[in-house]
PDB file of C-alpha atoms in Angstrom:
ATOM      1  CA  THR A   1     -57.099-225.118 -81.555  1.00 87.00           C
ATOM      2  CA  CYS A   2     -56.508-222.560 -84.320  1.00 86.00           C
ATOM      3  CA  LEU A   3     -54.056-220.674 -82.120  1.00 84.00           C
ATOM      4  CA  TYR A   4     -52.188-223.889 -81.275  1.00 85.00           C
ATOM      5  CA  ILE A   5     -51.871-224.902 -84.933  1.00 84.00           C
ATOM      6  CA  GLY A   6     -50.927-221.378 -86.007  1.00 81.00           C
ATOM      7  CA  LEU A   7     -48.163-221.065 -83.400  1.00 80.00           C
ATOM      8  CA  LYS A   8     -46.807-224.505 -84.289  1.00 79.00           C
ATOM      9  CA  LYS A   9     -46.656-223.671 -88.000  1.00 76.00           C
ATOM     10  CA  GLU A  10     -45.017-220.366 -87.151  1.00 72.00           C
ATOM     11  CA  THR A  11     -42.079-222.154 -85.511  1.00 66.00           C
ATOM     12  CA  GLN A  12     -41.753-224.575 -88.416  1.00 62.00           C
ATOM     13  CA  ARG A  13     -41.125-221.851 -90.945  1.00 61.00           C
ATOM     14  CA  GLN A  14     -39.137-218.647 -90.953  1.00 57.00           C
ATOM     15  CA  SER A  15     -41.784-215.924 -90.706  1.00 55.00           C
ATOM     16  CA  GLY A  16     -41.073-212.718 -92.550  1.00 58.00           C
ATOM     17  CA  SER A  17     -41.209-209.207 -91.177  1.00 66.00           C
ATOM     18  CA  GLY A  18     -44.662-208.708 -92.705  1.00 74.00           C
ATOM     19  CA  SER A  19     -46.132-211.628 -90.776  1.00 76.00           C
ATOM     20  CA  LEU A  20     -44.529-210.430 -87.543  1.00 80.00           C
ATOM     21  CA  MET A  21     -45.793-206.890 -88.103  1.00 85.00           C
ATOM     22  CA  MET A  22     -49.331-208.190 -88.629  1.00 85.00           C
ATOM     23  CA  THR A  23     -49.155-210.265 -85.436  1.00 84.00           C
ATOM     24  CA  CYS A  24     -47.932-207.289 -83.392  1.00 87.00           C
ATOM     25  CA  SER A  25     -50.591-205.008 -84.877  1.00 89.00           C
ATOM     26  CA  LEU A  26     -53.382-207.459 -84.023  1.00 87.00           C
ATOM     27  CA  GLN A  27     -52.080-207.779 -80.478  1.00 88.00           C
ATOM     28  CA  LEU A  28     -51.973-203.987 -80.106  1.00 91.00           C
ATOM     29  CA  LEU A  29     -55.567-203.894 -81.366  1.00 89.00           C
ATOM     30  CA  LEU A  30     -56.761-206.441 -78.791  1.00 89.00           C
ATOM     31  CA  VAL A  31     -54.932-204.712 -75.931  1.00 90.00           C
ATOM     32  CA  THR A  32     -56.370-201.315 -76.924  1.00 91.00           C
ATOM     33  CA  VAL A  33     -59.886-202.748 -77.109  1.00 89.00           C
ATOM     34  CA  GLN A  34     -59.491-204.251 -73.634  1.00 89.00           C
ATOM     35  CA  MET A  35     -58.202-200.931 -72.270  1.00 90.00           C
ATOM     36  CA  LEU A  36     -61.264-199.185 -73.666  1.00 88.00           C
ATOM     37  CA  SER A  37     -63.460-201.791 -71.958  1.00 86.00           C
ATOM     38  CA  VAL A  38     -61.728-200.901 -68.666  1.00 87.00           C
ATOM     39  CA  MET A  39     -62.532-197.219 -69.300  1.00 86.00           C
ATOM     40  CA  ARG A  40     -66.205-198.186 -69.515  1.00 83.00           C
ATOM     41  CA  ARG A  41     -65.996-198.990 -65.779  1.00 82.00           C
ATOM     42  CA  PHE A  42     -65.279-195.325 -65.001  1.00 84.00           C
ATOM     43  CA  ASP A  43     -68.202-193.194 -63.825  1.00 80.00           C
ATOM     44  CA  ILE A  44     -68.245-191.123 -67.001  1.00 82.00           C
ATOM     45  CA  ASN A  45     -71.465-190.316 -68.815  1.00 80.00           C
ATOM     46  CA  TRP A  46     -70.284-191.217 -72.301  1.00 80.00           C
ATOM     47  CA  LYS A  47     -72.645-189.961 -74.996  1.00 82.00           C
ATOM     48  CA  GLU A  48     -73.796-191.750 -78.126  1.00 83.00           C
ATOM     49  CA  PRO A  49     -72.460-193.107 -80.374  1.00 83.00           C
ATOM     50  CA  PHE A  50     -69.318-193.697 -78.282  1.00 83.00           C
ATOM     51  CA  ALA A  51     -71.309-195.344 -75.475  1.00 82.00           C
ATOM     52  CA  SER A  52     -72.555-198.002 -77.905  1.00 83.00           C
ATOM     53  CA  VAL A  53     -69.046-198.371 -79.315  1.00 82.00           C
ATOM     54  CA  LEU A  54     -67.752-199.179 -75.812  1.00 82.00           C
ATOM     55  CA  VAL A  55     -70.437-201.843 -75.367  1.00 79.00           C
ATOM     56  CA  PHE A  56     -69.526-203.380 -78.717  1.00 78.00           C
ATOM     57  CA  LEU A  57     -65.818-203.305 -77.871  1.00 76.00           C
ATOM     58  CA  GLU A  58     -66.544-205.159 -74.632  1.00 72.00           C
ATOM     59  CA  PHE A  59     -67.994-207.998 -76.700  1.00 67.00           C
ATOM     60  CA  LEU A  60     -65.011-207.761 -79.045  1.00 60.00           C
ATOM     61  CA  SER A  61     -62.606-208.070 -76.092  1.00 57.00           C
ATOM     62  CA  PHE A  62     -64.222-211.403 -75.146  1.00 55.00           C
ATOM     63  CA  ASP A  63     -65.495-210.049 -71.816  1.00 55.00           C
ATOM     64  CA  LEU A  64     -67.454-213.027 -70.482  1.00 55.00           C
ATOM     65  CA  GLU A  65     -69.417-210.778 -68.117  1.00 56.00           C
ATOM     66  CA  MET A  66     -71.260-209.353 -71.112  1.00 54.00           C
ATOM     67  CA  LEU A  67     -72.703-212.749 -71.984  1.00 52.00           C
ATOM     68  CA  SER A  68     -76.279-213.329 -70.809  1.00 51.00           C
ATOM     69  CA  VAL A  69     -77.191-217.007 -70.682  1.00 50.00           C
ATOM     70  CA  SER A  70     -80.375-217.986 -68.854  1.00 46.00           C
ATOM     71  CA  CYS A  71     -78.808-220.898 -66.946  1.00 52.00           C
ATOM     72  CA  VAL A  72     -75.914-218.649 -65.861  1.00 53.00           C
ATOM     73  CA  THR A  73     -77.766-215.437 -65.018  1.00 53.00           C
ATOM     74  CA  SER A  74     -80.211-217.399 -62.830  1.00 66.00           C
ATOM     75  CA  MET A  75     -77.347-218.185 -60.425  1.00 74.00           C
ATOM     76  CA  GLY A  76     -76.652-216.153 -57.324  1.00 83.00           C
ATOM     77  CA  PRO A  77     -73.891-213.538 -57.480  1.00 85.00           C
ATOM     78  CA  VAL A  78     -71.433-215.650 -55.458  1.00 88.00           C
ATOM     79  CA  ALA A  79     -71.942-218.758 -57.623  1.00 87.00           C
ATOM     80  CA  LEU A  80     -71.789-216.657 -60.787  1.00 86.00           C
ATOM     81  CA  PHE A  81     -68.541-214.989 -59.751  1.00 88.00           C
ATOM     82  CA  GLY A  82     -67.105-218.352 -58.689  1.00 88.00           C
ATOM     83  CA  LEU A  83     -67.943-219.767 -62.115  1.00 87.00           C
ATOM     84  CA  ARG A  84     -66.260-216.821 -63.841  1.00 85.00           C
ATOM     85  CA  SER A  85     -63.188-217.257 -61.628  1.00 88.00           C
ATOM     86  CA  LEU A  86     -62.755-220.731 -63.110  1.00 89.00           C
ATOM     87  CA  VAL A  87     -62.397-219.342 -66.641  1.00 87.00           C
ATOM     88  CA  ILE A  88     -58.576-219.243 -66.484  1.00 89.00           C
ATOM     89  CA  PRO A  89     -58.034-222.838 -65.251  1.00 90.00           C
ATOM     90  CA  VAL A  90     -60.710-224.134 -67.658  1.00 91.00           C
ATOM     91  CA  LEU A  91     -59.035-222.276 -70.537  1.00 90.00           C
ATOM     92  CA  MET A  92     -55.626-223.702 -69.615  1.00 91.00           C
ATOM     93  CA  PHE A  93     -57.143-227.194 -69.314  1.00 93.00           C
ATOM     94  CA  ALA A  94     -58.739-226.831 -72.759  1.00 92.00           C
ATOM     95  CA  ILE A  95     -55.332-225.973 -74.227  1.00 92.00           C
ATOM     96  CA  LEU A  96     -53.867-229.047 -72.507  1.00 92.00           C
ATOM     97  CA  VAL A  97     -56.603-231.218 -74.062  1.00 93.00           C
ATOM     98  CA  VAL A  98     -55.846-229.775 -77.516  1.00 92.00           C
ATOM     99  CA  HIS A  99     -52.143-230.506 -76.981  1.00 91.00           C
ATOM    100  CA  LEU A 100     -52.791-234.100 -75.903  1.00 92.00           C
ATOM    101  CA  CYS A 101     -55.114-234.654 -78.872  1.00 91.00           C
ATOM    102  CA  PHE A 102     -52.389-233.370 -81.185  1.00 90.00           C
ATOM    103  CA  LEU A 103     -49.867-235.793 -79.633  1.00 90.00           C
ATOM    104  CA  LEU A 104     -52.299-238.674 -80.120  1.00 90.00           C
ATOM    105  CA  CYS A 105     -53.080-237.750 -83.723  1.00 89.00           C
ATOM    106  CA  THR A 106     -49.416-237.395 -84.662  1.00 86.00           C
ATOM    107  CA  ARG A 107     -48.372-240.379 -82.500  1.00 85.00           C
ATOM    108  CA  SER A 108     -45.597-238.301 -81.029  1.00 82.00           C
ATOM    109  CA  LYS A 109     -43.152-240.079 -78.712  1.00 82.00           C
ATOM    110  CA  THR A 110     -42.215-236.835 -76.917  1.00 82.00           C
ATOM    111  CA  PHE A 111     -44.379-234.460 -74.906  1.00 83.00           C
ATOM    112  CA  GLN A 112     -43.371-231.354 -76.956  1.00 82.00           C
ATOM    113  CA  GLY A 113     -43.893-229.072 -73.998  1.00 82.00           C
ATOM    114  CA  SER A 114     -42.730-225.985 -75.891  1.00 83.00           C
ATOM    115  CA  ASN A 115     -45.935-226.031 -77.994  1.00 85.00           C
ATOM    116  CA  LEU A 116     -48.068-226.263 -74.839  1.00 87.00           C
ATOM    117  CA  TRP A 117     -46.306-223.486 -72.897  1.00 89.00           C
ATOM    118  CA  ARG A 118     -46.250-221.191 -75.920  1.00 88.00           C
ATOM    119  CA  THR A 119     -50.006-221.546 -76.497  1.00 90.00           C
ATOM    120  CA  MET A 120     -50.858-221.120 -72.809  1.00 91.00           C
ATOM    121  CA  GLY A 121     -48.573-218.111 -72.482  1.00 90.00           C
ATOM    122  CA  THR A 122     -49.887-216.430 -75.629  1.00 90.00           C
ATOM    123  CA  THR A 123     -53.507-216.877 -74.525  1.00 90.00           C
ATOM    124  CA  PHE A 124     -52.864-215.482 -71.052  1.00 90.00           C
ATOM    125  CA  LEU A 125     -50.735-212.651 -72.443  1.00 89.00           C
ATOM    126  CA  VAL A 126     -53.306-211.488 -75.012  1.00 87.00           C
ATOM    127  CA  PHE A 127     -56.320-211.636 -72.678  1.00 87.00           C
ATOM    128  CA  PHE A 128     -54.505-210.603 -69.488  1.00 91.00           C
ATOM    129  CA  ILE A 129     -56.486-207.366 -69.028  1.00 90.00           C
ATOM    130  CA  VAL A 130     -59.981-208.795 -69.458  1.00 87.00           C
ATOM    131  CA  LEU A 131     -59.239-211.879 -67.319  1.00 87.00           C
ATOM    132  CA  PHE A 132     -57.622-209.904 -64.489  1.00 90.00           C
ATOM    133  CA  SER A 133     -60.355-207.250 -64.599  1.00 88.00           C
ATOM    134  CA  MET A 134     -63.042-209.920 -64.246  1.00 87.00           C
ATOM    135  CA  LEU A 135     -61.419-211.240 -61.058  1.00 89.00           C
ATOM    136  CA  LEU A 136     -61.301-207.773 -59.430  1.00 90.00           C
ATOM    137  CA  ALA A 137     -65.102-207.365 -59.415  1.00 87.00           C
ATOM    138  CA  PRO A 138     -65.456-207.836 -55.590  1.00 89.00           C
ATOM    139  CA  PHE A 139     -63.056-204.941 -55.000  1.00 89.00           C
ATOM    140  CA  GLN A 140     -64.930-202.376 -57.135  1.00 86.00           C
ATOM    141  CA  CYS A 141     -67.713-200.609 -55.228  1.00 84.00           C
ATOM    142  CA  HIS A 142     -70.156-197.930 -56.273  1.00 80.00           C
ATOM    143  CA  SER A 143     -71.481-195.396 -53.743  1.00 81.00           C
ATOM    144  CA  HIS A 144     -75.160-194.380 -53.734  1.00 81.00           C
ATOM    145  CA  PRO A 145     -76.772-191.117 -52.510  1.00 82.00           C
ATOM    146  CA  ASN A 146     -78.300-192.907 -49.487  1.00 83.00           C
ATOM    147  CA  GLY A 147     -74.818-193.725 -48.173  1.00 78.00           C
ATOM    148  CA  THR A 148     -74.745-197.401 -49.119  1.00 84.00           C
ATOM    149  CA  SER A 149     -72.339-199.040 -51.563  1.00 86.00           C
ATOM    150  CA  THR A 150     -72.815-201.968 -53.907  1.00 87.00           C
ATOM    151  CA  LEU A 151     -70.526-203.795 -56.275  1.00 87.00           C
ATOM    152  CA  LYS A 152     -70.366-202.200 -59.725  1.00 83.00           C
ATOM    153  CA  ARG A 153     -70.745-205.474 -61.617  1.00 82.00           C
ATOM    154  CA  TYR A 154     -73.034-207.214 -59.111  1.00 84.00           C
ATOM    155  CA  ALA A 155     -75.528-204.517 -58.126  1.00 82.00           C
ATOM    156  CA  THR A 156     -77.416-206.733 -55.625  1.00 86.00           C
ATOM    157  CA  VAL A 157     -74.348-207.274 -53.421  1.00 88.00           C
ATOM    158  CA  TYR A 158     -73.591-204.659 -50.743  1.00 88.00           C
ATOM    159  CA  CYS A 159     -69.975-203.626 -50.113  1.00 87.00           C
ATOM    160  CA  ASP A 160     -70.076-204.413 -46.405  1.00 83.00           C
ATOM    161  CA  ALA A 161     -67.410-207.162 -46.132  1.00 82.00           C
ATOM    162  CA  GLU A 162     -70.107-209.513 -44.867  1.00 84.00           C
ATOM    163  CA  GLY A 163     -72.157-212.386 -46.262  1.00 85.00           C
ATOM    164  CA  GLN A 164     -72.045-212.544 -50.046  1.00 88.00           C
ATOM    165  CA  HIS A 165     -69.477-209.770 -50.362  1.00 88.00           C
ATOM    166  CA  LEU A 166     -67.090-211.521 -47.962  1.00 90.00           C
ATOM    167  CA  GLU A 167     -67.421-214.803 -49.884  1.00 90.00           C
ATOM    168  CA  MET A 168     -66.757-213.067 -53.211  1.00 90.00           C
ATOM    169  CA  PHE A 169     -63.886-211.145 -51.624  1.00 89.00           C
ATOM    170  CA  ILE A 170     -62.190-214.379 -50.555  1.00 91.00           C
ATOM    171  CA  ILE A 171     -62.767-216.084 -53.916  1.00 92.00           C
ATOM    172  CA  GLY A 172     -61.492-213.030 -55.788  1.00 91.00           C
ATOM    173  CA  GLY A 173     -58.423-212.744 -53.553  1.00 91.00           C
ATOM    174  CA  PHE A 174     -57.350-216.311 -54.270  1.00 92.00           C
ATOM    175  CA  ALA A 175     -58.295-216.079 -57.979  1.00 91.00           C
ATOM    176  CA  CYS A 176     -56.183-212.927 -58.422  1.00 92.00           C
ATOM    177  CA  LEU A 177     -53.135-215.003 -57.512  1.00 92.00           C
ATOM    178  CA  MET A 178     -53.330-216.558 -61.012  1.00 93.00           C
ATOM    179  CA  PRO A 179     -52.535-213.385 -63.028  1.00 93.00           C
ATOM    180  CA  VAL A 180     -50.067-212.259 -60.348  1.00 93.00           C
ATOM    181  CA  LEU A 181     -48.296-215.633 -60.572  1.00 94.00           C
ATOM    182  CA  PHE A 182     -48.224-215.382 -64.374  1.00 94.00           C
ATOM    183  CA  LEU A 183     -46.634-211.923 -64.133  1.00 94.00           C
ATOM    184  CA  ALA A 184     -44.067-213.217 -61.628  1.00 94.00           C
ATOM    185  CA  ILE A 185     -43.182-216.221 -63.830  1.00 93.00           C
ATOM    186  CA  CYS A 186     -42.797-214.020 -66.926  1.00 93.00           C
ATOM    187  CA  THR A 187     -40.538-211.641 -64.985  1.00 94.00           C
ATOM    188  CA  TRP A 188     -38.364-214.525 -63.772  1.00 93.00           C
ATOM    189  CA  VAL A 189     -38.176-216.034 -67.271  1.00 91.00           C
ATOM    190  CA  VAL A 190     -37.148-212.789 -68.989  1.00 92.00           C
ATOM    191  CA  LEU A 191     -34.708-211.548 -66.332  1.00 91.00           C
ATOM    192  CA  VAL A 192     -33.158-214.780 -65.024  1.00 90.00           C
ATOM    193  CA  HIS A 193     -34.041-217.988 -66.851  1.00 88.00           C
ATOM    194  CA  LEU A 194     -33.911-216.949 -70.499  1.00 85.00           C
ATOM    195  CA  PRO A 195     -30.508-215.162 -70.445  1.00 85.00           C
ATOM    196  CA  ALA A 196     -28.892-218.203 -68.796  1.00 85.00           C
ATOM    197  CA  ARG A 197     -30.414-220.593 -71.344  1.00 81.00           C
ATOM    198  CA  LEU A 198     -29.505-218.384 -74.309  1.00 78.00           C
ATOM    199  CA  ALA A 199     -25.908-218.295 -73.107  1.00 77.00           C
ATOM    200  CA  ARG A 200     -25.960-222.078 -73.588  1.00 81.00           C
ATOM    201  CA  SER A 201     -27.616-221.750 -77.028  1.00 76.00           C
ATOM    202  CA  ASP A 202     -30.749-223.550 -75.846  1.00 76.00           C
ATOM    203  CA  ALA A 203     -32.998-223.244 -78.919  1.00 74.00           C
ATOM    204  CA  LYS A 204     -35.816-225.249 -77.287  1.00 76.00           C
ATOM    205  CA  CYS A 205     -36.073-222.707 -74.460  1.00 78.00           C
ATOM    206  CA  LEU A 206     -36.154-219.855 -76.966  1.00 79.00           C
ATOM    207  CA  GLU A 207     -38.982-221.632 -78.775  1.00 79.00           C
ATOM    208  CA  SER A 208     -40.983-222.174 -75.562  1.00 81.00           C
ATOM    209  CA  TYR A 209     -40.857-218.518 -74.519  1.00 86.00           C
ATOM    210  CA  SER A 210     -41.056-216.957 -77.970  1.00 85.00           C
ATOM    211  CA  PHE A 211     -44.457-215.488 -77.037  1.00 87.00           C
ATOM    212  CA  LEU A 212     -42.606-213.141 -74.663  1.00 88.00           C
ATOM    213  CA  ILE A 213     -39.623-212.000 -76.720  1.00 87.00           C
ATOM    214  CA  ARG A 214     -40.319-212.533 -80.414  1.00 86.00           C
ATOM    215  CA  ARG A 215     -42.220-209.282 -80.922  1.00 88.00           C
ATOM    216  CA  PHE A 216     -39.430-207.103 -79.521  1.00 92.00           C
ATOM    217  CA  ARG A 217     -36.055-206.148 -80.932  1.00 90.00           C
ATOM    218  CA  PRO A 218     -32.900-207.790 -79.522  1.00 87.00           C
ATOM    219  CA  GLY A 219     -31.963-206.186 -76.212  1.00 87.00           C
ATOM    220  CA  ALA A 220     -35.510-204.961 -75.485  1.00 90.00           C
ATOM    221  CA  GLU A 221     -36.995-208.252 -74.208  1.00 88.00           C
ATOM    222  CA  ILE A 222     -37.705-206.634 -70.827  1.00 93.00           C
ATOM    223  CA  ALA A 223     -40.467-204.672 -72.593  1.00 94.00           C
ATOM    224  CA  SER A 224     -42.715-207.761 -72.461  1.00 93.00           C
ATOM    225  CA  VAL A 225     -42.631-207.640 -68.651  1.00 94.00           C
ATOM    226  CA  LEU A 226     -43.057-203.856 -68.559  1.00 94.00           C
ATOM    227  CA  PHE A 227     -46.114-204.068 -70.825  1.00 95.00           C
ATOM    228  CA  LEU A 228     -47.580-206.744 -68.535  1.00 94.00           C
ATOM    229  CA  VAL A 229     -47.020-204.465 -65.528  1.00 95.00           C
ATOM    230  CA  ARG A 230     -48.661-201.646 -67.501  1.00 95.00           C
ATOM    231  CA  ASN A 231     -51.687-203.846 -68.211  1.00 94.00           C
ATOM    232  CA  ALA A 232     -51.953-204.815 -64.529  1.00 94.00           C
ATOM    233  CA  LEU A 233     -51.885-201.143 -63.474  1.00 94.00           C
ATOM    234  CA  VAL A 234     -54.572-200.314 -66.058  1.00 94.00           C
ATOM    235  CA  VAL A 235     -56.801-203.011 -64.558  1.00 93.00           C
ATOM    236  CA  LEU A 236     -56.236-201.550 -61.071  1.00 92.00           C
ATOM    237  CA  CYS A 237     -57.298-198.021 -62.141  1.00 90.00           C
ATOM    238  CA  PRO A 238     -61.067-198.592 -61.530  1.00 88.00           C
ATOM    239  CA  LEU A 239     -60.239-199.426 -57.884  1.00 87.00           C
ATOM    240  CA  ALA A 240     -59.542-195.732 -57.219  1.00 82.00           C
ATOM    241  CA  THR A 241     -62.299-194.215 -55.084  1.00 77.00           C
ATOM    242  CA  SER A 242     -62.973-191.161 -57.276  1.00 80.00           C
ATOM    243  CA  THR A 243     -63.380-190.791 -61.025  1.00 82.00           C
ATOM    244  CA  PRO A 244     -60.798-187.951 -61.261  1.00 83.00           C
ATOM    245  CA  GLY A 245     -58.352-190.234 -59.472  1.00 83.00           C
ATOM    246  CA  GLN A 246     -59.070-193.025 -61.953  1.00 86.00           C
ATOM    247  CA  LEU A 247     -58.558-190.690 -64.903  1.00 88.00           C
ATOM    248  CA  ALA A 248     -55.350-189.244 -63.452  1.00 87.00           C
ATOM    249  CA  MET A 249     -53.925-192.716 -62.771  1.00 90.00           C
ATOM    250  CA  MET A 250     -54.809-193.979 -66.250  1.00 92.00           C
ATOM    251  CA  ASN A 251     -53.388-190.869 -67.923  1.00 92.00           C
ATOM    252  CA  LEU A 252     -50.182-191.133 -65.919  1.00 93.00           C
ATOM    253  CA  ILE A 253     -49.754-194.755 -67.027  1.00 95.00           C
ATOM    254  CA  PHE A 254     -50.257-193.767 -70.668  1.00 95.00           C
ATOM    255  CA  TYR A 255     -47.863-190.803 -70.398  1.00 94.00           C
ATOM    256  CA  VAL A 256     -45.074-193.003 -69.025  1.00 95.00           C
ATOM    257  CA  ASN A 257     -45.883-195.697 -71.605  1.00 95.00           C
ATOM    258  CA  LEU A 258     -45.767-193.178 -74.478  1.00 96.00           C
ATOM    259  CA  ILE A 259     -42.434-191.747 -73.337  1.00 95.00           C
ATOM    260  CA  GLY A 260     -40.982-195.250 -72.943  1.00 95.00           C
ATOM    261  CA  VAL A 261     -42.085-196.446 -76.394  1.00 95.00           C
ATOM    262  CA  SER A 262     -40.924-193.200 -78.042  1.00 95.00           C
ATOM    263  CA  PHE A 263     -37.497-193.324 -76.411  1.00 95.00           C
ATOM    264  CA  PHE A 264     -36.632-197.058 -76.394  1.00 94.00           C
ATOM    265  CA  LYS A 265     -38.587-198.193 -79.507  1.00 95.00           C
ATOM    266  CA  PRO A 266     -38.986-201.741 -78.119  1.00 94.00           C
ATOM    267  CA  TRP A 267     -41.041-203.263 -80.953  1.00 93.00           C
ATOM    268  CA  ARG A 268     -39.120-205.189 -83.590  1.00 89.00           C
ATOM    269  CA  SER A 269     -40.918-203.279 -86.366  1.00 88.00           C
ATOM    270  CA  MET A 270     -40.625-199.478 -86.446  1.00 91.00           C
ATOM    271  CA  SER A 271     -44.169-199.204 -87.817  1.00 92.00           C
ATOM    272  CA  CYS A 272     -45.424-200.983 -84.675  1.00 92.00           C
ATOM    273  CA  ASN A 273     -43.592-198.445 -82.498  1.00 94.00           C
ATOM    274  CA  LEU A 274     -45.367-195.662 -84.401  1.00 95.00           C
ATOM    275  CA  LEU A 275     -48.706-197.503 -84.165  1.00 94.00           C
ATOM    276  CA  ASP A 276     -48.307-197.992 -80.405  1.00 95.00           C
ATOM    277  CA  CYS A 277     -47.575-194.272 -79.934  1.00 95.00           C
ATOM    278  CA  MET A 278     -50.587-193.343 -82.047  1.00 95.00           C
ATOM    279  CA  LEU A 279     -52.908-195.642 -80.086  1.00 94.00           C
ATOM    280  CA  LEU A 280     -51.646-194.296 -76.746  1.00 94.00           C
ATOM    281  CA  PHE A 281     -52.076-190.738 -77.982  1.00 94.00           C
ATOM    282  CA  GLY A 282     -55.659-191.514 -79.021  1.00 93.00           C
ATOM    283  CA  MET A 283     -56.426-193.111 -75.634  1.00 92.00           C
ATOM    284  CA  MET A 284     -55.160-190.022 -73.823  1.00 92.00           C
ATOM    285  CA  VAL A 285     -57.308-187.724 -75.964  1.00 91.00           C
ATOM    286  CA  ILE A 286     -60.392-189.879 -75.224  1.00 90.00           C
ATOM    287  CA  LEU A 287     -59.633-189.708 -71.480  1.00 89.00           C
ATOM    288  CA  ASP A 288     -59.147-185.929 -71.613  1.00 88.00           C
ATOM    289  CA  VAL A 289     -62.425-185.416 -73.456  1.00 87.00           C
ATOM    290  CA  GLY A 290     -64.246-187.702 -71.014  1.00 84.00           C
ATOM    291  CA  SER A 291     -62.813-185.870 -68.003  1.00 83.00           C
ATOM    292  CA  VAL A 292     -64.622-182.688 -69.073  1.00 81.00           C
ATOM    293  CA  SER A 293     -67.977-184.187 -68.037  1.00 76.00           C
ATOM    294  CA  VAL A 294     -66.751-185.448 -64.640  1.00 78.00           C
ATOM    295  CA  THR A 295     -67.544-183.565 -61.435  1.00 73.00           C
ATOM    296  CA  ASP A 296     -64.612-183.541 -59.027  1.00 70.00           C
ATOM    297  CA  SER A 297     -65.801-185.134 -55.773  1.00 66.00           C
ATOM    298  CA  ASN A 298     -62.540-184.321 -53.975  1.00 71.00           C
ATOM    299  CA  PRO A 299     -61.086-180.979 -55.180  1.00 77.00           C
ATOM    300  CA  ALA A 300     -58.491-180.903 -52.386  1.00 78.00           C
ATOM    301  CA  ALA A 301     -56.934-184.196 -53.530  1.00 74.00           C
ATOM    302  CA  SER A 302     -56.942-183.031 -57.150  1.00 77.00           C
ATOM    303  CA  MET A 303     -55.198-179.773 -56.260  1.00 82.00           C
ATOM    304  CA  ALA A 304     -52.648-181.662 -54.175  1.00 83.00           C
ATOM    305  CA  MET A 305     -51.871-183.792 -57.225  1.00 81.00           C
ATOM    306  CA  VAL A 306     -51.585-180.691 -59.420  1.00 84.00           C
ATOM    307  CA  MET A 307     -49.214-179.006 -56.966  1.00 90.00           C
ATOM    308  CA  ALA A 308     -47.132-182.192 -56.721  1.00 88.00           C
ATOM    309  CA  PHE A 309     -46.572-182.132 -60.483  1.00 87.00           C
ATOM    310  CA  VAL A 310     -45.812-178.390 -60.417  1.00 92.00           C
ATOM    311  CA  VAL A 311     -43.096-179.111 -57.858  1.00 94.00           C
ATOM    312  CA  ILE A 312     -41.769-181.989 -60.001  1.00 92.00           C
ATOM    313  CA  MET A 313     -41.630-179.674 -63.030  1.00 93.00           C
ATOM    314  CA  LEU A 314     -39.753-176.978 -61.095  1.00 95.00           C
ATOM    315  CA  LEU A 315     -37.303-179.544 -59.675  1.00 95.00           C
ATOM    316  CA  SER A 316     -36.732-180.878 -63.202  1.00 94.00           C
ATOM    317  CA  ILE A 317     -35.817-177.389 -64.406  1.00 95.00           C
ATOM    318  CA  LEU A 318     -33.497-176.894 -61.424  1.00 95.00           C
ATOM    319  CA  LEU A 319     -31.849-180.284 -62.012  1.00 95.00           C
ATOM    320  CA  ASN A 320     -31.289-179.451 -65.673  1.00 94.00           C
ATOM    321  CA  LEU A 321     -29.740-176.084 -64.742  1.00 95.00           C
ATOM    322  CA  LEU A 322     -27.418-177.773 -62.248  1.00 95.00           C
TER     323      LEU A 322
END
């Protein structure tokens, strides 16, 4: 309700650069916190006090899996995961109820769909990482010394593609279509729909999709889609079979992200570009420090990756000489 009212008031007045900078900074904070909660899924023996900080940040990122309610935890793993998979539709329905209540209170004669889509889009955009990560639980397995594997977040379920695991696998597969569909819709809006509407000076359309483009400078609207793709790849990192592979994939994402932000400066405020670079730099340092305590379970794969980047570096030098 607060988000709905805040976004509506934002469109009714001309927000200054200070307000926009604060909004972007808070969004960067939430995204960084959610990325750190994803790093907690890596098999890294984080020491205190950082281990406790990660647990606290998981609460701060609104990770519903951290909540322990007696009536919920008494459910079986399949029912519990099914309930968590309904978080996105329930959240969208709650926003719809708030919108309808607002229409009734103001006795509006129009549906005012732009307010509804903007609130739904902002909610999904801000909590994309934690919601998508929650739905990928059936695909994240943890191997044990006796040769068996169980789900990381549901330790009583064996990764055998049978029984409970198969049921959760099917539920998770269908539930993952929601964030994938959101990413596809945002891509279509930014690349196809919005340019055509702006050419016709459709202010209503601009208002509806302001959650995607308002934070970025003119000409850099595609950054909203690229950041969503980045967030999706971050969520997929824990699916890698080895911890070194997870760390390498996450670092590679951050390297590309840092280069992109440094070169294109997509944020509308220059201070937000600098803040984004600083946060990415800090995340990479944390990953590098954590990798020191990880034992490489597949040295051959790691060396193959190292040699691949050596070849890329040599080819880059050759290309520059040519």
